[in-house]
Amino acid sequence: MLNREITELGAYPYRAVAHLYVTFPDGSVALGTGAVVGRNDVLTATHVVYNPDAGGWATDLKLAVGVDYNSRAGAAETRPLTRLDQFEWRINAFPARTFTDDDHRTLTLSESQYDVALIGLSEAVGDQVGYFGVASGYDAPQTAYQIGYPGGSTGMMYGAVQVERNATYGVYHARASETNELMGPGSSGGPLFVWQDETAMVIGVRSSGSSTSAYWADIGFTYASLNDSIIANDTLLGPAAGRLIAGSAGADILHATAGLDRVEAGAGLDTLIYPLSHEHYRIWIDETTVQVARPDMLADSDVLIDVERLRFDDGVLALDVGAGETAGSAYRLYQAAFDRQPEQDGLAYWIELMDAGLGSQEVASRFVGSREFGGLYGIQPTAEILITGYYQNVLDRAPEASGYTYWQGRMEAGLDAAEMLVLFSESNENLIKTAGMIDEGIWLG
């Protein structure tokens, strides 16, 4: 496919492409291309922002996002969607790995795989124009798309290109042909991307090439470092870098955004909605907070407080699994009553009833009156059968003498089978025993 000039500069993802004007310590200037990949993050090539023959790191950066830059005329023909001339910035790049020999005008494949740079900005340009995602693992030969401002062009250029990943080094390679039109200097740092769920995902950064070949650094090779840098760049935006999504004292339905969110849902049964299926996210749960992130879109990372449910495109994950919390209590009660892990549909049914107001005691009474419970303990089990059975089926051990005597006394004082079942299921011992089964949440489908 031959490259074409982009005229719809306000459309995604073209509006998230940046033209870079870089000044080095010796006064020389370089032009390049970048891609907005986060709220305040621009991805480009190391050699665009670092030149060992020109004094090292860039001393000045000018970024014009979504601009129609005419390389032949050396001037912009439209006003950029966003222009950044005076802003705080910092760069994470790999100059020592990109320039390993004395020939700095060309890069070897081992150098090109490190030819990636992330510019952090004090302006949240991504909030204005949107941003590309970043993806790794695209190792098969495929059709991808290139964008850049190559020398001799009259604007932002775009085209499909057939690429292959090198078997030894972290680079993508394309050969010039009638259907593969490559871009020249000026496109350095430009994104190589694919489409995934209507999001443009950068898989490579234009590094080097000739009239017959082009090479892009594979993002997957430096993915971990880029991820860390995107997170660290949030400090450039100050304490208000993340969006605060606040709930009320009641049951809230909240919506996550494609950015850095802090969700404080408050009291009540609160649900946070994500637009994609759950496989697109990684989730970490600790005692007080939950973190949700998209590995393929590094700037999309959320911190959640007091959120009970996550609703994805393919189902619901219950996070309320702690002591006395609805989903966890339902799971433990089910497991305690029937000495088995609950099936998904059955557990979801009881959780739905408990969400609607049915208490643990009533659920336990229904379990005790069920045919399955009767099959385990008998129709009218004695105190001895219940105590011994609960110890064995809930805690997986025989009762110690003092424990048996304690529960025998409680039952003689009027404690019934359902009440004792709730106490066993929510005991510290059973909480510890079942934690590994549900500490990452309960998938309700």
Short mmCIF file of C-alpha atoms in Angstrom, two decimals:
data_model
loop_
_atom_site.label_atom_id
_atom_site.label_comp_id
_atom_site.label_asym_id
_atom_site.label_seq_id
_atom_site.Cartn_x
_atom_site.Cartn_y
_atom_site.Cartn_z
CA MET A 1 0.00 0.00 0.00
CA LEU A 2 1.34 3.41 -0.93
CA ASN A 3 1.50 6.07 1.73
CA ARG A 4 -1.04 8.88 1.70
CA GLU A 5 -1.15 12.28 3.28
CA ILE A 6 -3.52 12.61 6.20
CA THR A 7 -6.03 15.42 5.82
CA GLU A 8 -8.39 14.43 8.66
CA LEU A 9 -5.90 15.51 11.32
CA GLY A 10 -8.58 15.83 13.99
CA ALA A 11 -9.49 12.14 13.74
CA TYR A 12 -8.08 9.42 15.98
CA PRO A 13 -5.28 8.33 16.00
CA TYR A 14 -3.78 11.04 13.77
CA ARG A 15 -4.56 13.75 16.31
CA ALA A 16 -2.26 11.94 18.77
CA VAL A 17 0.79 12.11 16.45
CA ALA A 18 3.42 14.73 17.30
CA HIS A 19 5.93 16.59 15.15
CA LEU A 20 9.17 17.13 17.11
CA TYR A 21 11.60 20.02 16.67
CA VAL A 22 14.69 19.21 18.72
CA THR A 23 17.67 21.45 19.50
CA PHE A 24 20.99 20.01 20.72
CA PRO A 25 23.81 21.58 22.77
CA ASP A 26 25.85 22.54 19.69
CA GLY A 27 22.87 24.42 18.25
CA SER A 28 22.02 21.84 15.61
CA VAL A 29 18.42 20.88 15.02
CA ALA A 30 16.69 17.58 14.27
CA LEU A 31 13.12 16.82 13.23
CA GLY A 32 11.25 13.71 14.21
CA THR A 33 7.91 12.12 14.92
CA GLY A 34 6.33 10.97 18.16
CA ALA A 35 3.13 9.41 19.43
CA VAL A 36 1.14 10.40 22.51
CA VAL A 37 0.85 7.21 24.59
CA GLY A 38 -0.46 8.56 27.88
CA ARG A 39 -1.88 11.63 29.56
CA ASN A 40 1.50 13.36 29.42
CA ASP A 41 3.71 10.86 27.62
CA VAL A 42 5.16 11.03 24.10
CA LEU A 43 6.94 8.03 22.59
CA THR A 44 9.75 8.58 20.10
CA ALA A 45 13.25 7.27 19.31
CA THR A 46 16.36 7.72 21.43
CA HIS A 47 18.31 9.10 18.45
CA VAL A 48 15.70 11.84 18.00
CA VAL A 49 16.39 13.30 21.46
CA TYR A 50 20.03 12.28 21.97
CA ASN A 51 22.92 12.86 19.57
CA PRO A 52 26.44 12.09 20.82
CA ASP A 53 27.96 14.06 17.94
CA ALA A 54 25.91 17.16 18.78
CA GLY A 55 26.65 17.31 22.49
CA GLY A 56 24.30 14.65 23.87
CA TRP A 57 20.80 15.27 25.18
CA ALA A 58 18.40 17.72 23.60
CA THR A 59 18.39 21.11 25.25
CA ASP A 60 15.08 22.26 23.79
CA LEU A 61 11.95 20.49 22.55
CA LYS A 62 9.04 21.87 20.58
CA LEU A 63 6.09 19.54 20.06
CA ALA A 64 3.21 20.20 17.70
CA VAL A 65 0.47 17.59 18.04
CA GLY A 66 -1.86 16.83 15.13
CA VAL A 67 -0.17 19.37 12.86
CA ASP A 68 0.06 19.44 9.06
CA TYR A 69 3.82 20.00 8.73
CA ASN A 70 5.13 20.46 5.19
CA SER A 71 8.70 19.13 5.13
CA ARG A 72 9.35 20.57 1.68
CA ALA A 73 8.48 24.06 2.81
CA GLY A 74 9.85 23.59 6.32
CA ALA A 75 6.70 25.02 7.86
CA ALA A 76 3.38 24.03 9.39
CA GLU A 77 0.40 24.58 7.12
CA THR A 78 -2.21 24.25 9.87
CA ARG A 79 -2.37 25.19 13.50
CA PRO A 80 -1.59 22.16 15.64
CA LEU A 81 -4.29 20.75 17.88
CA THR A 82 -1.85 21.32 20.72
CA ARG A 83 1.48 23.13 20.65
CA LEU A 84 3.95 22.76 23.48
CA ASP A 85 6.74 25.31 23.42
CA GLN A 86 7.24 26.11 27.09
CA PHE A 87 6.76 23.21 29.44
CA GLU A 88 8.68 21.06 31.85
CA TRP A 89 9.86 17.79 30.37
CA ARG A 90 12.12 14.85 31.02
CA ILE A 91 13.28 11.93 28.92
CA ASN A 92 13.81 8.26 29.63
CA ALA A 93 15.88 6.69 26.85
CA PHE A 94 18.75 4.29 26.20
CA PRO A 95 21.66 6.26 24.68
CA ALA A 96 24.40 3.94 25.97
CA ARG A 97 22.67 0.98 24.31
CA THR A 98 21.66 2.85 21.15
CA PHE A 99 25.16 4.20 20.42
CA THR A 100 27.59 1.41 21.28
CA ASP A 101 30.17 1.92 18.51
CA ASP A 102 31.92 4.87 16.90
CA ASP A 103 29.58 5.07 13.92
CA HIS A 104 26.71 7.21 15.17
CA ARG A 105 25.17 7.84 11.75
CA THR A 106 23.89 4.28 11.37
CA LEU A 107 22.54 1.82 13.90
CA THR A 108 23.06 -1.91 14.09
CA LEU A 109 20.12 -4.17 14.90
CA SER A 110 21.42 -4.64 18.43
CA GLU A 111 21.39 -0.84 18.79
CA SER A 112 18.03 -0.28 17.10
CA GLN A 113 16.23 -2.52 19.59
CA TYR A 114 17.02 0.09 22.27
CA ASP A 115 16.18 3.09 20.08
CA VAL A 116 13.14 4.07 22.14
CA ALA A 117 12.54 7.19 24.23
CA LEU A 118 9.67 8.37 26.39
CA ILE A 119 9.19 12.09 26.91
CA GLY A 120 7.30 13.07 30.04
CA LEU A 121 5.50 16.42 29.92
CA SER A 122 4.11 18.82 32.50
CA GLU A 123 1.02 19.21 30.29
CA ALA A 124 -1.70 16.54 30.04
CA VAL A 125 -1.78 16.65 26.25
CA GLY A 126 -3.37 13.19 26.14
CA ASP A 127 -6.48 14.56 27.84
CA GLN A 128 -6.95 16.87 24.87
CA VAL A 129 -6.15 14.61 21.92
CA GLY A 130 -6.39 11.06 23.26
CA TYR A 131 -3.53 8.61 22.97
CA PHE A 132 -2.26 5.40 21.48
CA GLY A 133 -2.07 2.22 23.48
CA VAL A 134 1.19 0.30 23.74
CA ALA A 135 1.38 -3.44 23.11
CA SER A 136 3.95 -6.22 23.15
CA GLY A 137 3.92 -9.77 21.85
CA TYR A 138 3.14 -9.11 18.18
CA ASP A 139 5.85 -11.45 16.93
CA ALA A 140 4.27 -12.98 13.81
CA PRO A 141 4.64 -11.47 10.31
CA GLN A 142 1.75 -9.06 9.90
CA THR A 143 0.30 -5.93 8.40
CA ALA A 144 0.92 -2.88 10.56
CA TYR A 145 0.61 0.87 9.99
CA GLN A 146 3.24 3.61 9.96
CA ILE A 147 2.81 7.34 10.55
CA GLY A 148 5.41 10.05 10.27
CA TYR A 149 6.65 13.32 8.81
CA PRO A 150 9.28 12.04 6.35
CA GLY A 151 11.54 14.50 4.58
CA GLY A 152 10.19 15.62 1.22
CA SER A 153 6.57 15.10 2.23
CA THR A 154 3.92 17.79 2.33
CA GLY A 155 2.27 16.64 5.56
CA MET A 156 1.65 13.79 7.97
CA MET A 157 1.99 10.53 6.02
CA TYR A 158 0.30 7.21 6.72
CA GLY A 159 0.39 3.77 5.16
CA ALA A 160 0.16 0.04 5.70
CA VAL A 161 3.37 -1.96 5.73
CA GLN A 162 4.21 -5.66 5.91
CA VAL A 163 6.62 -6.27 8.80
CA GLU A 164 8.47 -9.20 10.32
CA ARG A 165 10.05 -9.39 13.75
CA ASN A 166 13.72 -10.29 13.79
CA ALA A 167 14.42 -13.71 15.29
CA THR A 168 17.47 -12.48 17.22
CA TYR A 169 16.94 -8.81 18.01
CA GLY A 170 13.94 -6.83 19.24
CA VAL A 171 13.22 -5.08 15.96
CA TYR A 172 10.62 -5.16 13.20
CA HIS A 173 11.79 -5.12 9.59
CA ALA A 174 10.10 -4.15 6.33
CA ARG A 175 11.43 -4.26 2.77
CA ALA A 176 10.53 -1.75 0.11
CA SER A 177 8.31 -3.08 -2.67
CA GLU A 178 5.45 -2.02 -4.89
CA THR A 179 3.09 -2.58 -1.96
CA ASN A 180 5.48 -1.51 0.82
CA GLU A 181 6.34 2.19 0.61
CA LEU A 182 8.82 3.08 3.33
CA MET A 183 9.28 6.47 4.98
CA GLY A 184 12.59 8.30 5.16
CA PRO A 185 14.27 10.65 7.66
CA GLY A 186 11.82 12.80 9.58
CA SER A 187 9.69 9.77 10.32
CA SER A 188 12.22 8.69 12.97
CA GLY A 189 10.44 8.02 16.24
CA GLY A 190 7.12 7.52 14.47
CA PRO A 191 4.78 4.77 15.63
CA LEU A 192 4.33 1.37 14.03
CA PHE A 193 0.88 0.31 15.20
CA VAL A 194 -1.91 -2.24 14.88
CA TRP A 195 -5.60 -2.00 15.69
CA GLN A 196 -6.94 -3.80 18.75
CA ASP A 197 -10.51 -3.29 19.97
CA GLU A 198 -10.75 0.05 18.13
CA THR A 199 -7.59 1.29 19.84
CA ALA A 200 -4.41 2.02 17.91
CA MET A 201 -1.70 0.03 19.69
CA VAL A 202 1.93 1.00 19.13
CA ILE A 203 4.13 -2.07 18.69
CA GLY A 204 7.25 -0.37 17.33
CA VAL A 205 9.17 2.92 17.05
CA ARG A 206 10.86 3.89 13.78
CA SER A 207 14.59 3.62 14.30
CA SER A 208 16.66 3.27 11.14
CA GLY A 209 16.59 2.25 7.52
CA SER A 210 17.55 2.90 3.94
CA SER A 211 15.80 3.25 0.62
CA THR A 212 15.15 -0.50 0.62
CA SER A 213 14.65 -1.39 4.29
CA ALA A 214 13.13 0.04 7.46
CA TYR A 215 13.53 -0.98 11.08
CA TRP A 216 11.40 -0.27 14.13
CA ALA A 217 12.36 -0.96 17.75
CA ASP A 218 9.99 -3.55 19.20
CA ILE A 219 8.17 -1.98 22.16
CA GLY A 220 8.07 -5.34 23.90
CA PHE A 221 11.85 -5.28 24.30
CA THR A 222 11.76 -2.23 26.61
CA TYR A 223 8.15 -2.58 27.78
CA ALA A 224 8.84 -2.83 31.52
CA SER A 225 10.99 0.31 31.53
CA LEU A 226 8.39 2.23 29.51
CA ASN A 227 5.68 1.18 31.93
CA ASP A 228 7.71 2.43 34.91
CA SER A 229 8.42 5.72 33.15
CA ILE A 230 4.79 6.37 32.27
CA ILE A 231 3.84 5.90 35.91
CA ALA A 232 6.72 8.12 37.07
CA ASN A 233 5.77 10.86 34.61
CA ASP A 234 2.52 11.43 36.49
CA THR A 235 4.53 13.41 39.05
CA LEU A 236 5.14 16.07 36.40
CA LEU A 237 1.42 16.86 36.46
CA GLY A 238 1.41 17.54 40.19
CA PRO A 239 -0.87 16.11 42.88
CA ALA A 240 -3.97 16.39 40.68
CA ALA A 241 -2.58 14.05 38.02
CA GLY A 242 -5.25 11.43 38.44
CA ARG A 243 -8.98 11.87 38.08
CA LEU A 244 -10.96 11.43 41.28
CA ILE A 245 -14.19 9.50 40.83
CA ALA A 246 -16.23 9.80 44.02
CA GLY A 247 -19.27 7.80 45.03
CA SER A 248 -22.05 8.53 47.48
CA ALA A 249 -23.26 6.89 50.66
CA GLY A 250 -25.59 4.67 48.62
CA ALA A 251 -25.19 2.07 45.89
CA ASP A 252 -23.33 3.70 42.99
CA ILE A 253 -22.75 2.71 39.36
CA LEU A 254 -19.47 4.35 38.34
CA HIS A 255 -17.55 4.31 35.06
CA ALA A 256 -13.77 4.00 34.71
CA THR A 257 -12.00 6.24 32.20
CA ALA A 258 -9.13 5.45 29.84
CA GLY A 259 -6.61 7.09 32.14
CA LEU A 260 -5.36 7.29 35.69
CA ASP A 261 -8.34 7.13 38.05
CA ARG A 262 -8.65 7.17 41.81
CA VAL A 263 -12.06 5.82 42.72
CA GLU A 264 -13.38 6.45 46.23
CA ALA A 265 -16.79 4.81 46.08
CA GLY A 266 -17.85 5.26 49.70
CA ALA A 267 -20.51 3.23 51.50
CA GLY A 268 -23.06 0.99 49.82
CA LEU A 269 -22.80 -1.68 47.13
CA ASP A 270 -20.73 0.11 44.49
CA THR A 271 -20.00 -1.13 40.98
CA LEU A 272 -17.27 0.20 38.69
CA ILE A 273 -17.78 -0.47 34.97
CA TYR A 274 -14.94 -1.21 32.54
CA PRO A 275 -15.63 -1.28 28.80
CA LEU A 276 -13.63 -4.38 27.81
CA SER A 277 -13.59 -8.05 28.82
CA HIS A 278 -11.71 -8.89 32.00
CA GLU A 279 -8.78 -10.48 30.13
CA HIS A 280 -7.66 -6.98 29.11
CA TYR A 281 -6.90 -6.00 32.72
CA ARG A 282 -4.60 -6.97 35.58
CA ILE A 283 -6.00 -6.70 39.09
CA TRP A 284 -4.18 -6.52 42.42
CA ILE A 285 -6.11 -6.69 45.70
CA ASP A 286 -4.75 -5.84 49.14
CA GLU A 287 -6.38 -5.10 52.48
CA THR A 288 -7.45 -1.53 51.74
CA THR A 289 -7.21 -0.89 48.00
CA VAL A 290 -7.57 -2.53 44.61
CA GLN A 291 -5.44 -1.66 41.58
CA VAL A 292 -6.66 -2.25 38.03
CA ALA A 293 -4.41 -1.70 35.02
CA ARG A 294 -4.36 -2.42 31.29
CA PRO A 295 -0.98 -3.91 30.34
CA ASP A 296 -1.58 -2.90 26.72
CA MET A 297 -2.33 0.74 27.60
CA LEU A 298 0.23 1.78 30.15
CA ALA A 299 -1.43 5.06 31.13
CA ASP A 300 -4.68 3.32 32.09
CA SER A 301 -4.16 2.45 35.76
CA ASP A 302 -6.67 2.87 38.58
CA VAL A 303 -6.66 2.78 42.38
CA LEU A 304 -9.97 1.74 43.90
CA ILE A 305 -11.24 2.21 47.45
CA ASP A 306 -14.56 0.81 48.72
CA VAL A 307 -15.54 -0.67 45.35
CA GLU A 308 -17.40 -3.96 45.74
CA ARG A 309 -17.90 -5.08 42.14
CA LEU A 310 -16.11 -4.67 38.82
CA ARG A 311 -18.35 -5.09 35.79
CA PHE A 312 -16.56 -6.01 32.58
CA ASP A 313 -17.92 -6.63 29.11
CA ASP A 314 -18.00 -10.38 29.82
CA GLY A 315 -19.06 -10.54 33.46
CA VAL A 316 -18.70 -9.33 37.04
CA LEU A 317 -15.85 -9.73 39.53
CA ALA A 318 -16.85 -9.47 43.20
CA LEU A 319 -14.23 -7.77 45.35
CA ASP A 320 -16.14 -7.86 48.66
CA VAL A 321 -14.53 -11.07 49.91
CA GLY A 322 -13.36 -10.07 53.40
CA ALA A 323 -14.78 -11.03 56.77
CA GLY A 324 -18.47 -10.15 56.93
CA GLU A 325 -18.56 -8.91 53.33
CA THR A 326 -21.34 -10.20 51.11
CA ALA A 327 -19.61 -12.13 48.33
CA GLY A 328 -16.99 -13.64 50.61
CA SER A 329 -19.57 -14.57 53.24
CA ALA A 330 -21.73 -16.27 50.62
CA TYR A 331 -18.76 -18.27 49.34
CA ARG A 332 -17.63 -19.37 52.80
CA LEU A 333 -21.15 -20.24 53.90
CA TYR A 334 -21.72 -22.34 50.79
CA GLN A 335 -18.40 -24.11 51.24
CA ALA A 336 -19.04 -24.67 54.95
CA ALA A 337 -22.54 -26.06 54.49
CA PHE A 338 -21.77 -28.51 51.69
CA ASP A 339 -18.04 -29.22 52.07
CA ARG A 340 -17.28 -28.22 48.47
CA GLN A 341 -16.51 -25.21 46.36
CA PRO A 342 -19.70 -23.58 45.11
CA GLU A 343 -20.55 -23.71 41.43
CA GLN A 344 -20.55 -20.30 39.76
CA ASP A 345 -24.26 -20.07 38.95
CA GLY A 346 -25.36 -21.19 42.40
CA LEU A 347 -23.02 -18.82 44.19
CA ALA A 348 -24.07 -15.91 41.96
CA TYR A 349 -27.71 -16.68 42.81
CA TRP A 350 -27.14 -16.47 46.57
CA ILE A 351 -24.96 -13.38 46.29
CA GLU A 352 -27.72 -11.68 44.32
CA LEU A 353 -30.20 -12.50 47.10
CA MET A 354 -27.81 -11.22 49.75
CA ASP A 355 -27.24 -8.04 47.75
CA ALA A 356 -31.02 -7.58 47.85
CA GLY A 357 -31.06 -7.84 51.65
CA LEU A 358 -31.16 -11.53 52.55
CA GLY A 359 -28.97 -12.02 55.63
CA SER A 360 -26.35 -14.68 56.26
CA GLN A 361 -28.52 -16.24 58.95
CA GLU A 362 -31.45 -16.73 56.55
CA VAL A 363 -29.16 -18.17 53.88
CA ALA A 364 -27.71 -20.59 56.43
CA SER A 365 -31.22 -21.66 57.47
CA ARG A 366 -32.07 -22.45 53.85
CA PHE A 367 -28.84 -24.40 53.44
CA VAL A 368 -29.52 -26.41 56.60
CA GLY A 369 -32.99 -27.23 55.31
CA SER A 370 -31.71 -28.39 51.92
CA ARG A 371 -31.59 -31.98 50.66
CA GLU A 372 -27.81 -31.77 50.16
CA PHE A 373 -27.26 -30.73 53.78
CA GLY A 374 -29.50 -33.57 54.94
CA GLY A 375 -27.44 -36.00 52.88
CA LEU A 376 -24.31 -34.92 54.76
CA TYR A 377 -25.66 -34.71 58.31
CA GLY A 378 -28.99 -36.51 58.33
CA ILE A 379 -32.52 -35.17 58.61
CA GLN A 380 -32.36 -34.44 62.34
CA PRO A 381 -28.67 -34.55 63.24
CA THR A 382 -27.60 -34.68 66.86
CA ALA A 383 -25.33 -32.08 68.43
CA GLU A 384 -22.46 -34.56 68.25
CA ILE A 385 -22.96 -35.14 64.52
CA LEU A 386 -23.20 -31.41 63.80
CA ILE A 387 -20.19 -30.38 65.88
CA THR A 388 -17.98 -33.19 64.59
CA GLY A 389 -19.24 -32.68 61.04
CA TYR A 390 -18.67 -28.92 61.05
CA TYR A 391 -15.13 -29.35 62.31
CA GLN A 392 -14.40 -31.97 59.67
CA ASN A 393 -16.20 -30.39 56.71
CA VAL A 394 -15.49 -26.72 57.41
CA LEU A 395 -12.08 -26.80 59.09
CA ASP A 396 -10.82 -30.17 57.79
CA ARG A 397 -9.91 -31.48 61.22
CA ALA A 398 -11.32 -33.25 64.24
CA PRO A 399 -12.51 -31.10 67.15
CA GLU A 400 -10.19 -30.63 70.09
CA ALA A 401 -11.75 -31.47 73.46
CA SER A 402 -12.13 -27.87 74.60
CA GLY A 403 -13.67 -26.82 71.31
CA TYR A 404 -16.15 -29.68 71.34
CA THR A 405 -17.18 -28.85 74.90
CA TYR A 406 -17.62 -25.17 74.00
CA TRP A 407 -19.96 -25.84 71.08
CA GLN A 408 -21.85 -28.50 72.98
CA GLY A 409 -22.56 -25.94 75.68
CA ARG A 410 -23.68 -23.36 73.11
CA MET A 411 -26.12 -25.80 71.53
CA GLU A 412 -27.51 -26.82 74.91
CA ALA A 413 -28.11 -23.10 75.52
CA GLY A 414 -30.18 -22.84 72.32
CA LEU A 415 -27.74 -22.30 69.43
CA ASP A 416 -29.23 -23.99 66.36
CA ALA A 417 -27.54 -25.63 63.36
CA ALA A 418 -27.86 -22.58 61.09
CA GLU A 419 -26.49 -20.15 63.67
CA MET A 420 -23.53 -22.41 64.37
CA LEU A 421 -22.90 -22.80 60.63
CA VAL A 422 -22.54 -19.02 60.25
CA LEU A 423 -20.11 -18.86 63.17
CA PHE A 424 -17.97 -21.66 61.74
CA SER A 425 -17.98 -20.20 58.23
CA GLU A 426 -16.87 -16.75 59.44
CA SER A 427 -14.37 -18.02 62.01
CA ASN A 428 -10.79 -16.79 61.76
CA GLU A 429 -9.66 -20.33 61.01
CA ASN A 430 -12.00 -20.66 58.04
CA LEU A 431 -11.18 -17.15 56.82
CA ILE A 432 -7.53 -18.16 56.64
CA LYS A 433 -8.37 -21.55 55.11
CA THR A 434 -10.42 -20.10 52.25
CA ALA A 435 -8.42 -16.91 51.63
CA GLY A 436 -6.31 -18.40 48.87
CA MET A 437 -9.44 -19.40 46.95
CA ILE A 438 -11.03 -15.94 46.82
CA ASP A 439 -8.39 -13.34 47.65
CA GLU A 440 -8.27 -12.33 43.96
CA GLY A 441 -12.03 -11.82 43.90
CA ILE A 442 -14.91 -14.08 42.91
CA TRP A 443 -15.85 -14.31 39.25
CA LEU A 444 -19.63 -14.28 38.94
CA GLY A 445 -19.85 -14.42 35.16
#
